[in-house]
Amino acid sequence: MNVYTKEQRRLLRMLSGIVKWKKGKKRAQLQKKRLLRKIEYWEKTRKAPTTKKAMALAQKSPESVLQPSSALVMGQDSSLEPAPSVKAQVESLEALHREQLSCLGPGLDLFRFPIIDWHYRWQRPQQLCRQFAQNGMRVFYFCIETTAVNDRSASFQDITKKIKIDNVEPNVWLIKLCSYSKLNAYQDSLKHPLDKKFMKWSLEALKQKFGIRHTVSIVDLPFWSTLVFELKQNKIIYDCMDEHAGFSNTSSELLALEPNLLSKSDAVVTSSEYLYKKARLLNSSAYLIQNAGEFEHFSVNPKEPPAELLDIKGPVIGYIGAIADWFDMKLVYELAVRNRDWNFVLIGNTYYSDTSKVEQLANVYLLGEKPYTELPKYLHLFHVCLIPFVINPLTLATNPVKVYEYLAAGKPVVSTELPELLSMREYVRLAQGTSQFESAIRQALREKDPVLMEKRRLFAAENTWTKRYQAFEALISERLYPKVSITIVTHNNWEMTQRCIQSLLSNCDYPRIEIIIVDNGSSDETPTELMKLQKSGMKVILLPENTGFAAANTIGITNATGEYMVLLNNDTIVPKGWIPKMLRPFLIDPEIGAVGPMSNHVGNDQKLDFFVGDSKRGANEQWLEEFYGLYEERFRYTDLLGFFCVAIKKDVFSRIGHLDKNYGIGMFEDDDYCLRMLDAGFRLAIAEDAFIYHHGSATFRQWEEDKYSALFKENRAYFEAKWRRQWKQPKMPLSLFVNVIDSSKVAELVSDSGKRPVLVNCPTDWGHPKAEWQLRLLEHCNDQTIVIACIGSYLDEPVYGIRKIGPGLYFTSSKQLVEKIKFTHVYTYTDKRAEVL
């Protein structure tokens, strides 16, 4: 629902920079002033949507929708939030614009597996989550403790009912997971198998409720690692903020989990140089993103002194934060004893600190924990701010959040000489021992220079959580989800093109894509229909004539902005989850230049030996689920890829140029380009767990046979002359028994394979979901065996000959074809039981 008029949207787009201002600096400034006045008026007069229709639209989905107007925030109880500021509206519009250009799927959601609860002291985890939420991302923040179910027989539905979900802020949900026994992330580990099972069910239920597909999990504590590594369609960032061994309450079991978390995470972010060096030893994708402060919150003086300090006389030396075993209470005691006219105000819990001696001093105030919203009024009362830490492994790795908060208020800061503060000597006085601290505090109290205060404030203004969010966002988008540009060349056949585009829009849930469609002079309704698609964010380029496959793709690639280019034929249908599967080999081997999927119709070893689906919907969903399971995360190298669908690194085009236009309308340009990539040192790979339905030769099927044959011969001759070699037929499907119908030959091929043959007699049909006997059969499949199962049909599709179903797995309906094989094991399975013969 759009609450802005067309004129208002245009003005907002101008303010955000999406639409350029008219020429002339003065005129632009006047336009901007008028626009800001108009928006201010809209803010005051606009009302939130309260009609039944608006409420119904808002409640239709649990997804949080980015709205320029007052947002209806959905949780357990609906409530109306006030309208966002002008800045927030512009930022929302910019985010919406970016999403339209680069993300046509449902986007990316954030899971935060934290080190502190949401309602505890407001720190890095909550601050960053709020930033992600304000920029349009749904954030799911998990509680430190779980809900104990204590029922061994609990079902998935039982767990679903017990999950606690609370919408704590717009786009932020607080989640309490279920486990068999009550767990605490600080002290416990996932020992009982039902603990992990119930927690995984909790996450699955959460995904179903909110329609979550792709997630980035930011993990703060090693406790979560054994759970997070088993999530599908998930990238992991370990946000390493502390040297966990430095905490007195950290268990040895938790510490033992950290090396694995460091090494296996997709990226590691650290808050200090000390932790960065440690992480770099185990993970090459380590990044330093230090802490920050909320400048707007701490820079403004509330002018309301706290009631308990109204009668205080003399200088106030203050501290805000946890008072634990790393806090140098002895130092504070000595300072307070030697300087009775100074008042030491300490704000924070003292759970792990001995305060017995300072409690006897009249000039020491232990105020306990204070709400985050009230901290500025205490801070602005301080004359000098302290960071009195002891030096130990924990503090050596600490980048204190409080220093940014202190500096935001412009306050002088005196701190223990921590490594992370050495670069801040211009803004922070560093000291060691009581005498140096005392001297530094006296200097700070004598300070009268307003320039120093302003320098501290400017430093804090440059180190905000917004800046840190931007660093995280860049890491996620550039490292974890590099942008993918999909180029589709069309020439007539609008029905097929429409089917291809519909599958893209329905199934491309990858967070960062752009679609570029280049029409090669179509004479049917294709150009008219394509122009309508520009509204959805696609780039549409209409050419006046058919320039050919290579030339049109070159135009598309030239207009692309992604790190990976996908050339996709318009006679394809893409399924869910295909892009991450295509990108995975690139991440494993940096020498790979191009990756192709498996398919039902392709002229090389990318072709599957057995496929279930049709030309209207593409792959049968049940078959696709089984296919993904059988080939999960498998890829292999090859010397040829079909360009009906191929992902190519942008760097490849920079190094070796574009496709050869001399092949004209088409044919042989994929053979040619693959040889060019191999000659340049790139490797080619087939992602065996990726599948794309391909109708095959949609354009050429419109031609007469003589015309097609002439083009084939012409381009073949050009290819052979260019490469000075004879063109060879590509490899056949990667199956032992392609076109083999002789039992003796079948037995010979099995014997030559060197693998152990296993025969399984099965019920007539392989159905879905899997029965117990099907699961038992799959247990026999490995790289050392050839499993041949006697089955009449697969998902109601008849099986003829011997057909490859998965790695080392073959189905046949003809026992005569396999009768001469000397099987090492023979099994017979029924619907109810399995027995070895």
Short mmCIF file of C-alpha atoms in Angstrom, two decimals, residues 106-537:
data_model
loop_
_atom_site.label_atom_id
_atom_site.label_comp_id
_atom_site.label_asym_id
_atom_site.label_seq_id
_atom_site.Cartn_x
_atom_site.Cartn_y
_atom_site.Cartn_z
CA PRO A 106 12.17 -12.18 -0.64
CA GLY A 107 15.59 -11.14 0.62
CA LEU A 108 17.81 -12.10 3.47
CA ASP A 109 17.01 -12.48 7.18
CA LEU A 110 19.36 -12.11 10.13
CA PHE A 111 19.69 -14.62 12.97
CA ARG A 112 21.59 -13.32 16.00
CA PHE A 113 22.87 -16.01 18.35
CA PRO A 114 23.99 -13.64 21.10
CA ILE A 115 26.22 -13.38 24.12
CA ILE A 116 23.75 -11.20 26.04
CA ASP A 117 19.98 -11.07 26.27
CA TRP A 118 18.12 -8.39 24.35
CA HIS A 119 16.93 -6.60 27.48
CA TYR A 120 20.33 -6.63 29.18
CA ARG A 121 22.88 -3.80 28.95
CA TRP A 122 22.61 -2.21 25.49
CA GLN A 123 25.76 -3.27 23.65
CA ARG A 124 27.16 -4.25 20.25
CA PRO A 125 24.74 -7.15 19.52
CA GLN A 126 21.57 -5.11 20.09
CA GLN A 127 22.97 -1.96 18.47
CA LEU A 128 23.91 -3.74 15.26
CA CYS A 129 20.64 -5.67 15.14
CA ARG A 130 18.72 -2.42 15.41
CA GLN A 131 20.76 -0.99 12.52
CA PHE A 132 20.00 -4.02 10.34
CA ALA A 133 16.30 -3.75 11.21
CA GLN A 134 16.18 -0.04 10.44
CA ASN A 135 17.67 -0.80 7.03
CA GLY A 136 14.86 -3.19 6.12
CA MET A 137 16.20 -6.55 7.30
CA ARG A 138 14.18 -8.86 9.53
CA VAL A 139 16.15 -9.70 12.65
CA PHE A 140 15.56 -12.74 14.89
CA TYR A 141 17.39 -12.42 18.20
CA PHE A 142 17.60 -15.54 20.35
CA CYS A 143 17.42 -15.70 24.13
CA ILE A 144 20.42 -16.87 26.14
CA GLU A 145 18.25 -19.46 27.88
CA THR A 146 15.94 -22.03 26.30
CA THR A 147 12.53 -23.37 27.27
CA ALA A 148 12.76 -26.88 28.72
CA VAL A 149 10.26 -29.32 27.20
CA ASN A 150 11.20 -32.37 29.33
CA ASP A 151 9.21 -34.71 27.09
CA ARG A 152 11.11 -37.36 25.12
CA SER A 153 8.08 -38.02 22.92
CA ALA A 154 7.41 -34.35 22.03
CA SER A 155 6.49 -33.89 18.37
CA PHE A 156 7.35 -31.09 15.95
CA GLN A 157 3.88 -29.64 16.54
CA ASP A 158 4.45 -29.71 20.31
CA ILE A 159 7.68 -27.77 19.93
CA THR A 160 6.02 -25.27 17.58
CA LYS A 161 3.46 -24.40 20.24
CA LYS A 162 6.09 -23.79 22.93
CA ILE A 163 8.35 -21.39 21.04
CA LYS A 164 8.14 -17.87 22.47
CA ILE A 165 8.13 -15.03 19.93
CA ASP A 166 8.04 -11.37 20.89
CA ASN A 167 8.12 -8.45 18.46
CA VAL A 168 10.35 -6.14 20.55
CA GLU A 169 10.97 -3.48 17.88
CA PRO A 170 10.01 -2.88 14.26
CA ASN A 171 11.64 -5.70 12.28
CA VAL A 172 13.12 -7.32 15.42
CA TRP A 173 11.74 -10.49 17.02
CA LEU A 174 12.99 -11.97 20.28
CA ILE A 175 12.91 -15.79 20.12
CA LYS A 176 13.14 -18.31 22.94
CA LEU A 177 14.00 -21.73 21.51
CA CYS A 178 12.94 -25.06 22.93
CA SER A 179 15.26 -27.81 24.13
CA TYR A 180 14.79 -31.03 26.04
CA SER A 181 16.36 -29.65 29.22
CA LYS A 182 16.81 -26.01 30.17
CA LEU A 183 20.04 -24.63 28.71
CA ASN A 184 22.08 -21.50 29.35
CA ALA A 185 24.47 -20.41 26.59
CA TYR A 186 27.14 -19.36 29.10
CA GLN A 187 27.33 -22.55 31.11
CA ASP A 188 25.88 -25.48 29.15
CA SER A 189 26.56 -27.47 26.00
CA LEU A 190 24.36 -29.49 23.66
CA LYS A 191 25.06 -32.93 25.12
CA HIS A 192 21.66 -34.58 24.97
CA PRO A 193 20.62 -35.43 21.38
CA LEU A 194 17.09 -34.21 22.07
CA ASP A 195 18.41 -30.76 22.99
CA LYS A 196 19.74 -30.18 19.50
CA LYS A 197 16.76 -31.90 17.88
CA PHE A 198 14.22 -29.68 19.64
CA MET A 199 16.26 -26.55 18.95
CA LYS A 200 16.49 -27.43 15.26
CA TRP A 201 12.75 -28.03 15.20
CA SER A 202 12.27 -24.64 16.84
CA LEU A 203 14.26 -22.96 14.08
CA GLU A 204 12.41 -24.90 11.38
CA ALA A 205 9.08 -23.83 12.86
CA LEU A 206 10.30 -20.23 12.95
CA LYS A 207 11.31 -20.43 9.29
CA GLN A 208 7.92 -21.82 8.32
CA LYS A 209 6.02 -19.16 10.26
CA PHE A 210 7.92 -16.22 8.76
CA GLY A 211 8.69 -17.68 5.33
CA ILE A 212 12.45 -17.51 5.99
CA ARG A 213 14.74 -18.90 3.29
CA HIS A 214 18.22 -17.41 3.28
CA THR A 215 19.78 -16.35 6.56
CA VAL A 216 22.96 -14.81 7.87
CA SER A 217 23.69 -16.06 11.38
CA ILE A 218 25.85 -13.79 13.51
CA VAL A 219 27.19 -15.96 16.32
CA ASP A 220 28.61 -14.33 19.46
CA LEU A 221 29.26 -17.37 21.62
CA PRO A 222 30.73 -20.81 20.75
CA PHE A 223 27.82 -22.51 22.53
CA TRP A 224 25.64 -21.95 19.45
CA SER A 225 28.10 -23.38 16.93
CA THR A 226 27.00 -27.04 16.98
CA LEU A 227 23.47 -25.89 16.16
CA VAL A 228 24.26 -23.18 13.61
CA PHE A 229 26.55 -25.31 11.44
CA GLU A 230 23.62 -27.60 10.63
CA LEU A 231 21.34 -24.86 9.27
CA LYS A 232 20.63 -24.91 5.55
CA GLN A 233 20.84 -21.86 3.24
CA ASN A 234 22.74 -20.07 5.96
CA LYS A 235 25.97 -18.08 6.13
CA ILE A 236 27.83 -17.81 9.43
CA ILE A 237 29.68 -14.81 10.83
CA TYR A 238 31.44 -15.31 14.14
CA ASP A 239 31.40 -11.91 15.82
CA CYS A 240 34.29 -12.40 18.20
CA MET A 241 34.09 -9.63 20.79
CA ASP A 242 35.93 -11.14 23.74
CA GLU A 243 38.72 -13.44 24.81
CA HIS A 244 36.29 -15.92 26.34
CA ALA A 245 39.00 -17.60 28.40
CA GLY A 246 39.25 -14.35 30.37
CA PHE A 247 35.77 -14.73 31.88
CA SER A 248 35.75 -16.58 35.20
CA ASN A 249 32.38 -18.21 34.44
CA THR A 250 33.29 -19.64 31.02
CA SER A 251 33.25 -23.44 30.91
CA SER A 252 36.05 -25.49 29.41
CA GLU A 253 33.50 -27.18 27.12
CA LEU A 254 32.55 -23.82 25.62
CA LEU A 255 36.19 -22.87 25.08
CA ALA A 256 36.79 -26.18 23.29
CA LEU A 257 34.15 -25.25 20.70
CA GLU A 258 35.76 -21.95 19.69
CA PRO A 259 38.55 -23.20 17.36
CA ASN A 260 35.99 -25.00 15.21
CA LEU A 261 33.77 -21.91 15.12
CA LEU A 262 36.73 -19.75 14.15
CA SER A 263 37.90 -22.04 11.36
CA LYS A 264 34.57 -23.07 9.83
CA SER A 265 32.67 -19.77 9.84
CA ASP A 266 32.17 -18.12 6.47
CA ALA A 267 33.69 -15.00 8.01
CA VAL A 268 35.04 -13.94 11.39
CA VAL A 269 34.64 -10.38 12.62
CA THR A 270 36.63 -9.21 15.61
CA SER A 271 36.26 -6.08 17.71
CA SER A 272 39.98 -5.68 18.48
CA GLU A 273 43.38 -6.07 16.87
CA TYR A 274 44.31 -8.69 19.48
CA LEU A 275 41.36 -10.89 18.52
CA TYR A 276 41.91 -10.24 14.81
CA LYS A 277 45.43 -11.67 14.96
CA LYS A 278 44.10 -14.73 16.76
CA ALA A 279 41.25 -15.26 14.26
CA ARG A 280 43.52 -14.77 11.26
CA LEU A 281 45.51 -17.85 12.23
CA LEU A 282 42.45 -20.06 11.73
CA ASN A 283 40.38 -18.22 9.12
CA SER A 284 41.61 -16.21 6.13
CA SER A 285 38.25 -14.41 6.01
CA ALA A 286 38.83 -12.46 9.22
CA TYR A 287 37.89 -8.78 9.48
CA LEU A 288 38.41 -6.09 12.10
CA ILE A 289 35.26 -4.10 12.89
CA GLN A 290 35.75 -2.29 16.19
CA ASN A 291 33.07 -1.18 18.62
CA ALA A 292 31.33 2.17 18.49
CA GLY A 293 28.84 4.36 20.31
CA GLU A 294 25.38 5.74 19.75
CA PHE A 295 26.42 9.35 19.24
CA GLU A 296 22.92 10.82 19.08
CA HIS A 297 22.01 9.21 22.41
CA PHE A 298 25.05 10.28 24.43
CA SER A 299 25.97 13.61 22.83
CA VAL A 300 22.83 15.44 23.99
CA ASN A 301 22.69 16.71 27.57
CA PRO A 302 19.22 15.92 28.99
CA LYS A 303 19.54 18.84 31.46
CA GLU A 304 17.90 16.62 34.09
CA PRO A 305 20.40 15.65 36.81
CA PRO A 306 19.62 12.28 38.44
CA ALA A 307 17.75 12.57 41.73
CA GLU A 308 20.27 10.55 43.79
CA LEU A 309 23.10 12.93 42.85
CA LEU A 310 21.32 16.28 43.29
CA ASP A 311 23.16 17.11 46.52
CA ILE A 312 26.61 15.99 45.40
CA LYS A 313 29.39 18.56 45.87
CA GLY A 314 32.75 18.70 44.14
CA PRO A 315 34.17 16.95 41.07
CA VAL A 316 32.46 13.78 39.84
CA ILE A 317 34.66 10.97 38.52
CA GLY A 318 32.35 8.50 36.82
CA TYR A 319 32.23 5.02 35.34
CA ILE A 320 29.45 3.29 33.37
CA GLY A 321 29.58 -0.44 32.63
CA ALA A 322 29.95 -3.86 34.17
CA ILE A 323 31.86 -3.99 37.45
CA ALA A 324 33.34 -7.48 37.38
CA ASP A 325 36.62 -9.21 38.08
CA TRP A 326 38.36 -7.20 35.33
CA PHE A 327 37.41 -3.91 37.08
CA ASP A 328 40.28 -2.55 39.23
CA MET A 329 38.34 -1.91 42.43
CA LYS A 330 41.59 -1.58 44.40
CA LEU A 331 42.64 1.33 42.17
CA VAL A 332 39.32 3.12 42.69
CA TYR A 333 39.55 2.58 46.46
CA GLU A 334 43.04 4.07 46.61
CA LEU A 335 42.05 7.05 44.48
CA ALA A 336 38.98 7.68 46.63
CA VAL A 337 40.94 7.46 49.89
CA ARG A 338 43.66 9.84 48.67
CA ASN A 339 41.16 12.34 47.21
CA ARG A 340 38.26 12.76 49.61
CA ASP A 341 36.98 15.83 47.76
CA TRP A 342 36.42 13.77 44.60
CA ASN A 343 33.17 11.84 44.14
CA PHE A 344 33.39 8.45 42.44
CA VAL A 345 30.09 7.44 40.81
CA LEU A 346 30.06 3.83 39.60
CA ILE A 347 27.09 2.66 37.48
CA GLY A 348 26.71 -1.05 36.74
CA ASN A 349 26.17 -4.46 38.30
CA THR A 350 28.79 -5.65 40.78
CA TYR A 351 28.09 -9.40 40.63
CA TYR A 352 31.73 -10.49 40.36
CA SER A 353 33.49 -7.74 42.28
CA ASP A 354 34.37 -7.28 45.93
CA THR A 355 32.93 -3.88 46.88
CA SER A 356 33.17 -4.27 50.64
CA LYS A 357 35.97 -1.69 51.09
CA VAL A 358 34.60 1.04 48.80
CA GLU A 359 31.16 0.72 50.34
CA GLN A 360 32.65 2.18 53.53
CA LEU A 361 33.73 5.39 51.73
CA ALA A 362 31.37 8.37 51.70
CA ASN A 363 32.73 9.65 48.38
CA VAL A 364 32.03 6.43 46.44
CA TYR A 365 28.52 5.93 45.03
CA LEU A 366 27.56 2.44 43.84
CA LEU A 367 24.36 3.10 41.89
CA GLY A 368 23.89 -0.33 40.31
CA GLU A 369 22.58 -0.96 36.81
CA LYS A 370 20.66 1.88 35.15
CA PRO A 371 18.37 1.78 32.11
CA TYR A 372 20.15 2.63 28.86
CA THR A 373 17.75 5.51 28.25
CA GLU A 374 18.85 7.20 31.51
CA LEU A 375 22.61 6.91 31.09
CA PRO A 376 23.16 10.29 29.35
CA LYS A 377 21.91 12.27 32.35
CA TYR A 378 24.52 10.57 34.54
CA LEU A 379 27.27 10.86 31.95
CA HIS A 380 26.77 14.60 31.46
CA LEU A 381 27.13 15.09 35.21
CA PHE A 382 30.62 13.55 35.17
CA HIS A 383 33.66 15.83 35.09
CA VAL A 384 36.02 12.97 34.22
CA CYS A 385 35.19 9.47 32.94
CA LEU A 386 37.13 6.39 34.03
CA ILE A 387 38.06 3.04 32.48
CA PRO A 388 39.91 1.44 35.43
CA PHE A 389 40.64 -2.07 34.17
CA VAL A 390 43.24 -4.55 35.31
CA ILE A 391 45.51 -5.90 32.59
CA ASN A 392 44.67 -9.52 31.74
CA PRO A 393 43.90 -11.58 28.59
CA LEU A 394 40.31 -10.32 28.62
CA THR A 395 41.12 -6.59 28.76
CA LEU A 396 44.04 -6.93 26.32
CA ALA A 397 41.43 -8.02 23.77
CA THR A 398 38.86 -5.38 24.73
CA ASN A 399 37.75 -2.47 22.59
CA PRO A 400 35.59 -0.65 25.18
CA VAL A 401 32.21 0.54 23.99
CA LYS A 402 32.13 3.02 26.85
CA VAL A 403 35.03 5.06 25.46
CA TYR A 404 32.95 6.03 22.41
CA GLU A 405 29.99 6.88 24.65
CA TYR A 406 32.15 9.01 26.96
CA LEU A 407 33.69 10.87 24.01
CA ALA A 408 30.27 11.49 22.45
CA ALA A 409 29.54 13.68 25.46
CA GLY A 410 32.90 15.42 24.97
CA LYS A 411 34.13 14.26 28.38
CA PRO A 412 37.80 13.83 29.38
CA VAL A 413 38.64 10.13 29.72
CA VAL A 414 41.31 8.50 31.88
CA SER A 415 41.93 4.81 31.25
CA THR A 416 44.24 1.94 31.94
CA GLU A 417 46.74 1.63 29.09
CA LEU A 418 44.76 -0.86 26.99
CA PRO A 419 46.16 -1.86 23.56
CA GLU A 420 42.96 -0.80 21.80
CA LEU A 421 43.23 2.72 23.24
CA LEU A 422 46.83 3.41 22.19
CA SER A 423 45.61 4.84 18.88
CA MET A 424 43.25 7.15 20.81
CA ARG A 425 45.92 8.96 22.85
CA GLU A 426 44.78 12.21 21.26
CA TYR A 427 41.38 11.81 22.94
CA VAL A 428 42.07 9.58 25.97
CA ARG A 429 44.61 9.95 28.79
CA LEU A 430 46.30 6.60 29.51
CA ALA A 431 47.73 5.75 32.90
CA GLN A 432 49.26 2.94 34.96
CA GLY A 433 48.92 2.72 38.71
CA THR A 434 47.37 5.01 41.28
CA SER A 435 49.80 7.92 40.95
CA GLN A 436 49.50 8.19 37.18
CA PHE A 437 45.70 7.90 37.35
CA GLU A 438 45.60 10.61 40.00
CA SER A 439 47.81 12.92 37.95
CA ALA A 440 45.78 12.34 34.77
CA ILE A 441 42.50 13.03 36.56
CA ARG A 442 43.88 16.31 37.98
CA GLN A 443 44.95 17.39 34.47
CA ALA A 444 41.50 16.55 33.14
CA LEU A 445 39.80 18.55 35.92
CA ARG A 446 41.91 21.60 35.06
CA GLU A 447 41.03 21.33 31.38
CA LYS A 448 39.35 24.47 30.01
CA ASP A 449 39.92 24.18 26.25
CA PRO A 450 36.57 23.78 24.38
CA VAL A 451 38.48 22.69 21.26
CA LEU A 452 39.49 19.46 23.02
CA MET A 453 35.87 18.73 23.86
CA GLU A 454 34.84 19.29 20.24
CA LYS A 455 37.65 17.03 18.94
CA ARG A 456 36.44 14.23 21.20
CA ARG A 457 32.86 14.68 20.02
CA LEU A 458 33.92 14.68 16.36
CA PHE A 459 35.87 11.45 16.90
CA ALA A 460 32.80 9.83 18.46
CA ALA A 461 30.63 11.11 15.62
CA GLU A 462 32.88 9.26 13.18
CA ASN A 463 32.67 6.00 15.14
CA THR A 464 28.98 5.21 15.31
CA TRP A 465 26.98 2.01 15.09
CA THR A 466 25.70 3.20 11.73
CA LYS A 467 29.28 3.13 10.42
CA ARG A 468 29.86 -0.31 11.92
CA TYR A 469 26.63 -1.59 10.39
CA GLN A 470 27.80 -0.35 7.01
CA ALA A 471 30.99 -2.38 7.42
CA PHE A 472 28.98 -5.49 8.32
CA GLU A 473 26.59 -4.91 5.42
CA ALA A 474 29.51 -4.57 3.00
CA LEU A 475 31.02 -7.81 4.32
CA ILE A 476 27.74 -9.68 3.89
CA SER A 477 27.00 -8.33 0.43
CA GLU A 478 30.51 -8.50 -1.01
CA ARG A 479 31.93 -11.59 0.69
CA LEU A 480 28.95 -13.77 1.60
CA TYR A 481 26.43 -12.78 -1.07
CA PRO A 482 28.27 -11.30 -4.05
CA LYS A 483 25.93 -9.73 -6.56
CA VAL A 484 24.78 -11.94 -9.45
CA SER A 485 23.76 -10.48 -12.81
CA ILE A 486 21.49 -12.69 -14.92
CA THR A 487 21.46 -11.96 -18.65
CA ILE A 488 18.66 -13.40 -20.79
CA VAL A 489 18.67 -13.04 -24.57
CA THR A 490 15.26 -13.28 -26.23
CA HIS A 491 14.06 -13.67 -29.80
CA ASN A 492 10.32 -14.26 -30.18
CA ASN A 493 8.87 -17.25 -28.23
CA TRP A 494 7.23 -14.92 -25.67
CA GLU A 495 5.42 -17.85 -24.01
CA MET A 496 8.74 -19.52 -23.17
CA THR A 497 10.35 -16.25 -22.11
CA GLN A 498 7.42 -15.50 -19.82
CA ARG A 499 7.72 -18.95 -18.23
CA CYS A 500 11.44 -18.41 -17.66
CA ILE A 501 10.94 -14.98 -16.09
CA GLN A 502 8.11 -16.21 -13.89
CA SER A 503 10.35 -18.97 -12.56
CA LEU A 504 13.06 -16.40 -11.84
CA LEU A 505 10.72 -14.14 -9.92
CA SER A 506 9.20 -17.05 -8.01
CA ASN A 507 12.34 -19.02 -7.25
CA CYS A 508 15.25 -16.56 -7.15
CA ASP A 509 15.42 -16.12 -3.40
CA TYR A 510 19.11 -15.19 -3.56
CA PRO A 511 19.43 -11.81 -1.83
CA ARG A 512 21.39 -9.87 -4.46
CA ILE A 513 20.55 -10.32 -8.12
CA GLU A 514 19.83 -8.17 -11.11
CA ILE A 515 18.09 -9.33 -14.29
CA ILE A 516 19.06 -7.93 -17.68
CA ILE A 517 16.97 -8.91 -20.70
CA VAL A 518 18.31 -8.22 -24.19
CA ASP A 519 15.81 -8.71 -26.97
CA ASN A 520 17.26 -9.64 -30.34
CA GLY A 521 14.77 -7.91 -32.63
CA SER A 522 11.67 -9.96 -31.77
CA SER A 523 8.70 -9.54 -34.10
CA ASP A 524 6.03 -10.94 -31.78
CA GLU A 525 4.63 -9.43 -28.54
CA THR A 526 7.96 -9.93 -26.71
CA PRO A 527 9.20 -6.27 -26.85
CA THR A 528 5.86 -4.90 -25.60
CA GLU A 529 5.65 -7.39 -22.76
CA LEU A 530 9.28 -6.88 -21.77
CA MET A 531 8.83 -3.13 -21.39
CA LYS A 532 6.17 -3.79 -18.75
CA LEU A 533 8.76 -5.66 -16.67
CA GLN A 534 10.98 -2.61 -16.19
CA LYS A 535 8.70 -1.55 -13.34
CA SER A 536 9.86 -4.58 -11.33
CA GLY A 537 13.47 -3.40 -11.47
#
